[in-house]
mmCIF file of C-alpha atoms in Angstrom:
data_model
loop_
_atom_site.group_PDB
_atom_site.id
_atom_site.type_symbol
_atom_site.label_atom_id
_atom_site.label_comp_id
_atom_site.label_asym_id
_atom_site.label_seq_id
_atom_site.Cartn_x
_atom_site.Cartn_y
_atom_site.Cartn_z
ATOM 1 C CA UNK T 115 -55.878 93.159 -18.588
ATOM 2 C CA UNK T 116 -54.066 92.060 -21.754
ATOM 3 C CA UNK T 117 -50.644 92.391 -20.131
ATOM 4 C CA UNK T 118 -51.919 90.518 -17.096
ATOM 5 C CA UNK T 119 -53.058 87.580 -19.225
ATOM 6 C CA UNK T 120 -49.741 87.525 -21.102
ATOM 7 C CA UNK T 121 -47.902 87.371 -17.776
ATOM 8 C CA UNK T 122 -50.184 84.538 -16.699
ATOM 9 C CA UNK T 123 -49.397 82.634 -19.895
ATOM 10 C CA UNK T 124 -45.647 83.095 -19.388
ATOM 11 C CA UNK T 125 -45.912 81.726 -15.836
ATOM 12 C CA UNK T 126 -48.071 78.796 -16.992
ATOM 13 C CA UNK T 127 -45.728 77.888 -19.876
ATOM 14 C CA UNK T 128 -42.804 77.886 -17.467
ATOM 15 C CA UNK T 129 -44.748 75.615 -15.119
ATOM 16 C CA UNK T 130 -45.652 73.232 -17.958
ATOM 17 C CA UNK T 131 -42.034 73.100 -19.095
ATOM 18 C CA UNK T 132 -40.914 72.335 -15.567
ATOM 19 C CA UNK T 133 -43.523 69.579 -15.200
ATOM 20 C CA UNK T 134 -42.336 68.042 -18.471
ATOM 21 C CA UNK T 135 -38.742 68.058 -17.230
ATOM 22 C CA UNK T 136 -39.891 66.352 -14.021
ATOM 23 C CA UNK T 137 -41.512 63.599 -16.102
ATOM 24 C CA UNK T 138 -38.357 63.121 -18.173
ATOM 25 C CA UNK T 139 -36.183 62.883 -15.059
ATOM 26 C CA UNK T 140 -38.619 60.450 -13.451
ATOM 27 C CA UNK T 141 -38.539 58.218 -16.537
ATOM 28 C CA UNK T 142 -34.745 58.152 -16.507
ATOM 29 C CA UNK T 143 -34.719 57.195 -12.820
ATOM 30 C CA UNK T 144 -37.927 55.163 -12.651
ATOM 31 C CA UNK T 145 -36.333 52.291 -10.719
ATOM 32 C CA UNK T 146 -35.151 54.629 -7.967
ATOM 33 C CA UNK T 147 -38.544 56.364 -7.909
ATOM 34 C CA UNK T 148 -40.327 53.067 -7.228
ATOM 35 C CA UNK T 149 -38.261 52.675 -4.061
ATOM 36 C CA UNK T 150 -39.416 56.035 -2.637
ATOM 37 C CA UNK T 151 -41.904 55.991 0.226
ATOM 38 C CA UNK T 152 -45.631 56.571 -0.176
ATOM 39 C CA UNK T 153 -48.267 55.046 -2.440
ATOM 40 C CA UNK T 154 -48.755 57.258 -5.487
ATOM 41 C CA UNK T 155 -52.547 57.443 -5.015
ATOM 42 C CA UNK T 156 -52.120 58.655 -1.424
ATOM 43 C CA UNK T 157 -49.598 61.271 -2.482
ATOM 44 C CA UNK T 158 -51.872 62.420 -5.311
ATOM 45 C CA UNK T 159 -54.903 62.724 -3.024
ATOM 46 C CA UNK T 160 -52.944 64.731 -0.465
ATOM 47 C CA UNK T 161 -51.498 67.073 -3.088
ATOM 48 C CA UNK T 162 -54.965 67.687 -4.569
ATOM 49 C CA UNK T 163 -56.219 68.735 -1.134
ATOM 50 C CA UNK T 164 -53.138 70.871 -0.407
ATOM 51 C CA UNK T 165 -53.440 72.886 -3.619
ATOM 52 C CA UNK T 166 -57.198 73.258 -3.218
ATOM 53 C CA UNK T 167 -56.525 75.223 -0.030
ATOM 54 C CA UNK T 168 -53.524 76.987 -1.539
ATOM 55 C CA UNK T 169 -55.906 78.806 -3.907
ATOM 56 C CA UNK T 170 -57.385 80.497 -0.816
ATOM 57 C CA UNK T 171 -54.002 81.689 0.414
ATOM 58 C CA UNK T 172 -52.941 78.801 2.655
ATOM 59 C CA UNK T 173 -49.148 78.346 2.257
ATOM 60 C CA UNK T 174 -48.581 75.017 0.496
ATOM 61 C CA UNK T 175 -45.082 74.692 1.972
ATOM 62 C CA UNK T 176 -46.571 74.614 5.489
ATOM 63 C CA UNK T 177 -49.240 72.039 4.596
ATOM 64 C CA UNK T 178 -46.830 69.811 2.691
ATOM 65 C CA UNK T 179 -44.206 69.988 5.421
ATOM 66 C CA UNK T 180 -46.770 68.798 7.965
ATOM 67 C CA UNK T 181 -47.844 65.924 5.697
ATOM 68 C CA UNK T 182 -44.342 64.849 4.704
ATOM 69 C CA UNK T 183 -43.157 64.788 8.301
ATOM 70 C CA UNK T 184 -46.278 63.067 9.675
ATOM 71 C CA UNK T 185 -46.078 60.177 7.211
ATOM 72 C CA UNK T 186 -42.243 60.148 6.966
ATOM 73 C CA UNK T 187 -42.440 60.412 3.187
ATOM 74 C CA UNK T 188 -39.391 62.647 2.749
ATOM 75 C CA UNK T 189 -35.896 62.536 4.169
ATOM 76 C CA UNK T 190 -34.975 65.788 5.937
ATOM 77 C CA UNK T 191 -32.185 66.650 3.503
ATOM 78 C CA UNK T 192 -34.620 66.286 0.577
ATOM 79 C CA UNK T 193 -37.430 68.310 2.184
ATOM 80 C CA UNK T 194 -36.627 71.813 0.822
ATOM 81 C CA UNK T 195 -36.049 70.563 -2.719
ATOM 82 C CA UNK T 196 -39.195 68.415 -2.667
ATOM 83 C CA UNK T 197 -41.296 71.370 -1.507
ATOM 84 C CA UNK T 198 -39.979 73.533 -4.345
ATOM 85 C CA UNK T 199 -40.218 70.896 -7.083
ATOM 86 C CA UNK T 200 -43.763 69.963 -6.048
ATOM 87 C CA UNK T 201 -44.942 73.581 -5.962
ATOM 88 C CA UNK T 202 -43.817 74.917 -9.345
ATOM 89 C CA UNK T 203 -46.544 73.648 -11.689
ATOM 90 C CA UNK T 204 -49.610 73.856 -9.373
ATOM 91 C CA UNK T 205 -48.540 77.310 -8.191
ATOM 92 C CA UNK T 206 -48.032 78.448 -11.785
ATOM 93 C CA UNK T 207 -51.513 77.174 -12.688
ATOM 94 C CA UNK T 208 -53.063 78.976 -9.718
ATOM 95 C CA UNK T 209 -51.310 82.241 -10.590
ATOM 96 C CA UNK T 210 -52.418 81.900 -14.237
ATOM 97 C CA UNK T 211 -56.043 81.244 -13.226
ATOM 98 C CA UNK T 212 -56.200 84.298 -11.000
ATOM 99 C CA UNK T 213 -54.462 86.544 -13.502
ATOM 100 C CA UNK T 214 -56.931 85.400 -16.168
ATOM 101 C CA UNK T 215 -60.176 85.255 -14.177
ATOM 102 C CA UNK T 216 -59.584 87.491 -11.184
ATOM 103 C CA UNK T 217 -59.828 91.247 -10.907
ATOM 104 C CA UNK T 218 -57.412 93.232 -13.113
ATOM 105 C CA UNK T 219 -54.448 94.582 -11.179
ATOM 106 C CA UNK T 220 -52.657 97.847 -11.760
ATOM 107 C CA UNK T 221 -49.622 97.374 -14.013
ATOM 108 C CA UNK T 222 -47.247 99.315 -11.758
ATOM 109 C CA UNK T 223 -48.477 97.561 -8.609
ATOM 110 C CA UNK T 224 -48.094 94.081 -10.096
ATOM 111 C CA UNK T 225 -44.659 94.446 -11.684
ATOM 112 C CA UNK T 226 -43.056 96.604 -8.986
ATOM 113 C CA UNK T 227 -44.167 94.149 -6.284
ATOM 114 C CA UNK T 228 -42.822 91.239 -8.347
ATOM 115 C CA UNK T 229 -39.491 93.029 -8.731
ATOM 116 C CA UNK T 230 -39.369 93.831 -5.009
ATOM 117 C CA UNK T 231 -39.966 90.275 -3.836
ATOM 118 C CA UNK T 232 -37.496 88.880 -6.381
ATOM 119 C CA UNK T 233 -34.839 91.342 -5.203
ATOM 120 C CA UNK T 234 -35.586 90.560 -1.554
ATOM 121 C CA UNK T 235 -35.328 86.812 -2.131
ATOM 122 C CA UNK T 236 -32.069 87.292 -4.040
ATOM 123 C CA UNK T 237 -30.595 89.367 -1.216
ATOM 124 C CA UNK T 238 -31.884 87.105 1.533
ATOM 125 C CA UNK T 239 -30.267 84.060 -0.031
ATOM 126 C CA UNK T 240 -26.845 85.730 0.059
ATOM 127 C CA UNK T 241 -26.751 88.025 3.076
ATOM 128 C CA UNK T 242 -25.886 86.830 6.570
ATOM 129 C CA UNK T 243 -27.891 88.208 9.510
ATOM 130 C CA UNK T 244 -27.363 88.256 13.257
ATOM 131 C CA UNK T 245 -30.992 87.317 13.843
ATOM 132 C CA UNK T 246 -31.850 83.635 13.830
ATOM 133 C CA UNK T 247 -34.750 82.278 11.796
ATOM 134 C CA UNK T 248 -36.569 81.533 15.060
ATOM 135 C CA UNK T 249 -36.265 85.159 16.244
ATOM 136 C CA UNK T 250 -37.582 86.452 12.924
ATOM 137 C CA UNK T 251 -40.514 84.017 13.069
ATOM 138 C CA UNK T 252 -41.501 85.264 16.524
ATOM 139 C CA UNK T 253 -41.289 88.900 15.443
ATOM 140 C CA UNK T 254 -43.412 88.217 12.353
ATOM 141 C CA UNK T 255 -45.927 86.173 14.350
ATOM 142 C CA UNK T 256 -46.508 89.081 16.744
ATOM 143 C CA UNK T 257 -46.611 91.563 13.846
ATOM 144 C CA UNK T 258 -49.205 89.430 12.079
ATOM 145 C CA UNK T 259 -51.429 89.271 15.165
ATOM 146 C CA UNK T 260 -51.254 93.069 15.430
ATOM 147 C CA UNK T 261 -52.076 93.370 11.726
ATOM 148 C CA UNK T 262 -55.083 91.099 12.190
ATOM 149 C CA UNK T 263 -56.293 93.295 15.050
ATOM 150 C CA UNK T 264 -55.946 96.357 12.820
ATOM 151 C CA UNK T 265 -57.883 94.636 10.016
ATOM 152 C CA UNK T 266 -60.710 93.581 12.324
ATOM 153 C CA UNK T 267 -60.887 97.087 13.805
ATOM 154 C CA UNK T 268 -60.945 98.558 10.311
ATOM 155 C CA UNK T 269 -63.841 96.277 9.303
ATOM 156 C CA UNK T 270 -65.793 97.110 12.478
ATOM 157 C CA UNK T 271 -65.320 100.856 12.062
ATOM 158 C CA UNK T 272 -66.344 100.633 8.405
ATOM 159 C CA UNK T 273 -69.431 98.538 9.281
ATOM 160 C CA UNK T 274 -67.991 95.366 7.795
ATOM 161 C CA UNK T 275 -67.035 96.800 4.419
ATOM 162 C CA UNK T 276 -63.700 95.843 2.880
ATOM 163 C CA UNK T 277 -61.304 97.519 0.488
ATOM 164 C CA UNK T 278 -62.189 97.826 -3.187
ATOM 165 C CA UNK T 279 -58.921 98.984 -4.804
ATOM 166 C CA UNK T 280 -57.164 96.888 -7.438
ATOM 167 C CA UNK T 281 -53.907 98.854 -7.346
ATOM 168 C CA UNK T 282 -51.831 100.978 -5.004
ATOM 169 C CA UNK T 283 -51.212 104.703 -5.219
ATOM 170 C CA UNK T 284 -47.716 106.153 -5.336
ATOM 171 C CA UNK T 285 -47.531 106.768 -1.593
ATOM 172 C CA UNK T 286 -48.931 103.294 -0.879
ATOM 173 C CA UNK T 287 -46.287 101.743 -3.138
ATOM 174 C CA UNK T 288 -43.710 103.700 -1.164
ATOM 175 C CA UNK T 289 -44.906 101.796 1.913
ATOM 176 C CA UNK T 290 -45.543 98.432 0.261
ATOM 177 C CA UNK T 291 -42.391 97.906 -1.806
ATOM 178 C CA UNK T 292 -39.890 97.954 1.100
ATOM 179 C CA UNK T 293 -42.177 95.600 3.047
ATOM 180 C CA UNK T 294 -42.492 93.230 0.068
ATOM 181 C CA UNK T 295 -38.692 93.305 -0.325
ATOM 182 C CA UNK T 296 -38.381 92.411 3.365
ATOM 183 C CA UNK T 297 -40.899 89.576 3.002
ATOM 184 C CA UNK T 298 -38.845 88.128 0.149
ATOM 185 C CA UNK T 299 -35.711 88.496 2.269
ATOM 186 C CA UNK T 300 -37.064 86.715 5.375
ATOM 187 C CA UNK T 301 -38.668 84.028 3.213
ATOM 188 C CA UNK T 302 -35.132 82.734 2.747
ATOM 189 C CA UNK T 303 -34.927 82.223 6.528
ATOM 190 C CA UNK T 304 -37.982 79.981 6.698
ATOM 191 C CA UNK T 305 -40.693 82.614 7.306
ATOM 192 C CA UNK T 306 -43.839 82.258 5.117
ATOM 193 C CA UNK T 307 -44.498 85.381 3.045
ATOM 194 C CA UNK T 308 -48.087 84.830 1.901
ATOM 195 C CA UNK T 309 -50.024 85.646 5.115
ATOM 196 C CA UNK T 310 -48.009 88.821 5.891
ATOM 197 C CA UNK T 311 -48.522 89.912 2.269
ATOM 198 C CA UNK T 312 -52.280 89.405 2.697
ATOM 199 C CA UNK T 313 -52.277 91.626 5.798
ATOM 200 C CA UNK T 314 -50.233 94.309 4.026
ATOM 201 C CA UNK T 315 -52.437 94.605 0.934
ATOM 202 C CA UNK T 316 -55.728 94.424 2.844
ATOM 203 C CA UNK T 317 -54.572 97.167 5.229
ATOM 204 C CA UNK T 318 -53.660 99.346 2.241
ATOM 205 C CA UNK T 319 -57.249 99.102 0.986
ATOM 206 C CA UNK T 320 -57.013 96.513 -1.784
ATOM 207 C CA UNK T 321 -60.028 94.274 -2.359
ATOM 208 C CA UNK T 322 -59.795 90.690 -1.037
ATOM 209 C CA UNK T 323 -59.760 89.214 -4.567
ATOM 210 C CA UNK T 324 -57.070 91.622 -5.797
ATOM 211 C CA UNK T 325 -55.078 90.882 -2.641
ATOM 212 C CA UNK T 326 -55.341 87.139 -3.213
ATOM 213 C CA UNK T 327 -54.386 87.464 -6.882
ATOM 214 C CA UNK T 328 -51.330 89.615 -6.182
ATOM 215 C CA UNK T 329 -50.205 87.443 -3.275
ATOM 216 C CA UNK T 330 -50.471 84.214 -5.303
ATOM 217 C CA UNK T 331 -48.452 85.736 -8.149
ATOM 218 C CA UNK T 332 -45.749 86.833 -5.709
ATOM 219 C CA UNK T 333 -45.827 83.388 -4.092
ATOM 220 C CA UNK T 334 -44.896 81.617 -7.336
ATOM 221 C CA UNK T 335 -41.683 83.604 -7.860
ATOM 222 C CA UNK T 336 -39.540 81.691 -5.330
ATOM 223 C CA UNK T 337 -40.252 78.148 -6.597
ATOM 224 C CA UNK T 338 -39.831 79.338 -10.192
ATOM 225 C CA UNK T 339 -36.417 80.786 -9.389
ATOM 226 C CA UNK T 340 -35.238 77.842 -7.280
ATOM 227 C CA UNK T 341 -36.805 75.048 -9.326
ATOM 228 C CA UNK T 342 -34.019 74.679 -11.876
ATOM 229 C CA UNK T 343 -31.336 74.443 -9.208
ATOM 230 C CA UNK T 344 -33.362 71.792 -7.366
ATOM 231 C CA UNK T 345 -33.801 69.701 -10.506
ATOM 232 C CA UNK T 346 -30.105 69.849 -11.360
ATOM 233 C CA UNK T 347 -29.125 68.863 -7.824
ATOM 234 C CA UNK T 348 -31.495 65.891 -7.727
ATOM 235 C CA UNK T 349 -32.187 66.688 -4.054
ATOM 236 C CA UNK T 350 -35.920 66.040 -4.213
ATOM 237 C CA UNK T 351 -38.247 63.043 -4.209
ATOM 238 C CA UNK T 352 -39.589 62.405 -7.662
ATOM 239 C CA UNK T 353 -42.755 60.497 -6.774
ATOM 240 C CA UNK T 354 -44.109 63.368 -4.663
ATOM 241 C CA UNK T 355 -43.093 65.977 -7.248
ATOM 242 C CA UNK T 356 -44.948 64.029 -9.953
ATOM 243 C CA UNK T 357 -48.032 63.698 -7.721
ATOM 244 C CA UNK T 358 -48.047 67.459 -7.237
ATOM 245 C CA UNK T 359 -47.543 68.175 -10.932
ATOM 246 C CA UNK T 360 -50.203 65.720 -12.119
ATOM 247 C CA UNK T 361 -52.893 65.763 -9.428
ATOM 248 C CA UNK T 362 -52.121 68.943 -7.503
ATOM 249 C CA UNK T 363 -53.426 70.789 -10.538
ATOM 250 C CA UNK T 364 -56.877 69.199 -10.037
ATOM 251 C CA UNK T 365 -57.118 70.691 -6.567
ATOM 252 C CA UNK T 366 -55.834 73.995 -7.937
ATOM 253 C CA UNK T 367 -58.542 74.090 -10.626
ATOM 254 C CA UNK T 368 -61.343 73.215 -8.191
ATOM 255 C CA UNK T 369 -60.103 75.668 -5.566
ATOM 256 C CA UNK T 370 -59.815 78.503 -8.065
ATOM 257 C CA UNK T 371 -63.358 77.914 -9.342
ATOM 258 C CA UNK T 372 -64.642 77.921 -5.754
ATOM 259 C CA UNK T 373 -62.733 80.932 -4.467
ATOM 260 C CA UNK T 374 -63.565 83.306 -7.316
ATOM 261 C CA UNK T 375 -67.298 82.829 -6.554
ATOM 262 C CA UNK T 376 -66.966 83.952 -2.917
ATOM 263 C CA UNK T 377 -68.135 87.419 -1.938
ATOM 264 C CA UNK T 378 -65.642 89.881 -0.502
ATOM 265 C CA UNK T 379 -66.726 89.498 3.141
ATOM 266 C CA UNK T 380 -66.508 85.682 3.104
ATOM 267 C CA UNK T 381 -63.098 85.839 1.458
ATOM 268 C CA UNK T 382 -61.917 88.355 4.058
ATOM 269 C CA UNK T 383 -62.938 85.992 6.859
ATOM 270 C CA UNK T 384 -61.036 83.112 5.199
ATOM 271 C CA UNK T 385 -57.933 85.279 4.853
ATOM 272 C CA UNK T 386 -58.142 86.317 8.510
ATOM 273 C CA UNK T 387 -58.339 82.664 9.582
ATOM 274 C CA UNK T 388 -55.287 81.860 7.446
ATOM 275 C CA UNK T 389 -53.341 84.685 9.063
ATOM 276 C CA UNK T 390 -54.359 83.523 12.556
ATOM 277 C CA UNK T 391 -53.278 79.917 11.945
ATOM 278 C CA UNK T 392 -49.984 81.021 10.414
ATOM 279 C CA UNK T 393 -49.278 83.439 13.289
ATOM 280 C CA UNK T 394 -49.805 80.624 15.798
ATOM 281 C CA UNK T 395 -47.539 78.288 13.806
ATOM 282 C CA UNK T 396 -44.781 80.908 13.753
ATOM 283 C CA UNK T 397 -45.023 81.642 17.482
ATOM 284 C CA UNK T 398 -44.867 77.964 18.437
ATOM 285 C CA UNK T 399 -41.308 76.682 18.787
ATOM 286 C CA UNK T 400 -40.590 74.334 15.852
ATOM 287 C CA UNK T 401 -38.909 70.987 16.347
ATOM 288 C CA UNK T 402 -36.447 71.817 13.598
ATOM 289 C CA UNK T 403 -35.813 74.741 11.305
ATOM 290 C CA UNK T 404 -37.627 74.096 8.049
ATOM 291 C CA UNK T 405 -38.220 76.097 4.910
ATOM 292 C CA UNK T 406 -41.724 77.479 4.554
ATOM 293 C CA UNK T 407 -43.324 79.530 1.808
#
């Protein structure tokens, strides 16, 4: 548990440092920021709601993309960078809260899965593939529906009981690590990795809270890695990023306090709903290719 809390502190300190850099950049370009679309109070309210639901496993990139497009707050070329810049601090806070207050995870499971998703994301960003992002989304949508069916069947056969493990055995890691690598890889093609990761860990017998904790830690790796590049490029909208950094954390704190009090069965139902909604969103033809978490 000590190592887990240290890791949480490292992630949180990084997030705080990134938020501070956002504030400094916003101050230097405050005139340009005032010209950006969206009232700050509306942006702050929306980001609080988004990161409240993110604590339960809902991909924040999907929610924010829907909001930004609906209200025309972000230009298309600034969308990926805005999603990343907005996510870093709230996601770091969520990961810290779960690492500190959630169930302790096995050391090998936590760090090997982190290494696998980092390696997969690194490879996915640099390797060309013959499959389009749309084809991969359809494949993953069908795979997620099948995984949901397997989870429901597992719960029915076991009379509604759910997994209780907080770590994976050697043979389970042998299954999980290549899949986690693959999830990091396809994440670079616009496929959300959080819901498939939920299905994977629940099917391998991990408890819902351990699954949520591990998935949220893995989900913070991508924005942490890409955040510096985004800030240097300036290809993001500062007003939204500041709203996420300042008020998204309120939703993250409230959501974390709520989720950790849920019993395992209720949390399992929430995770199944998240997987169902994400599967439907992946199977529906998008208007444009967008980056999702």
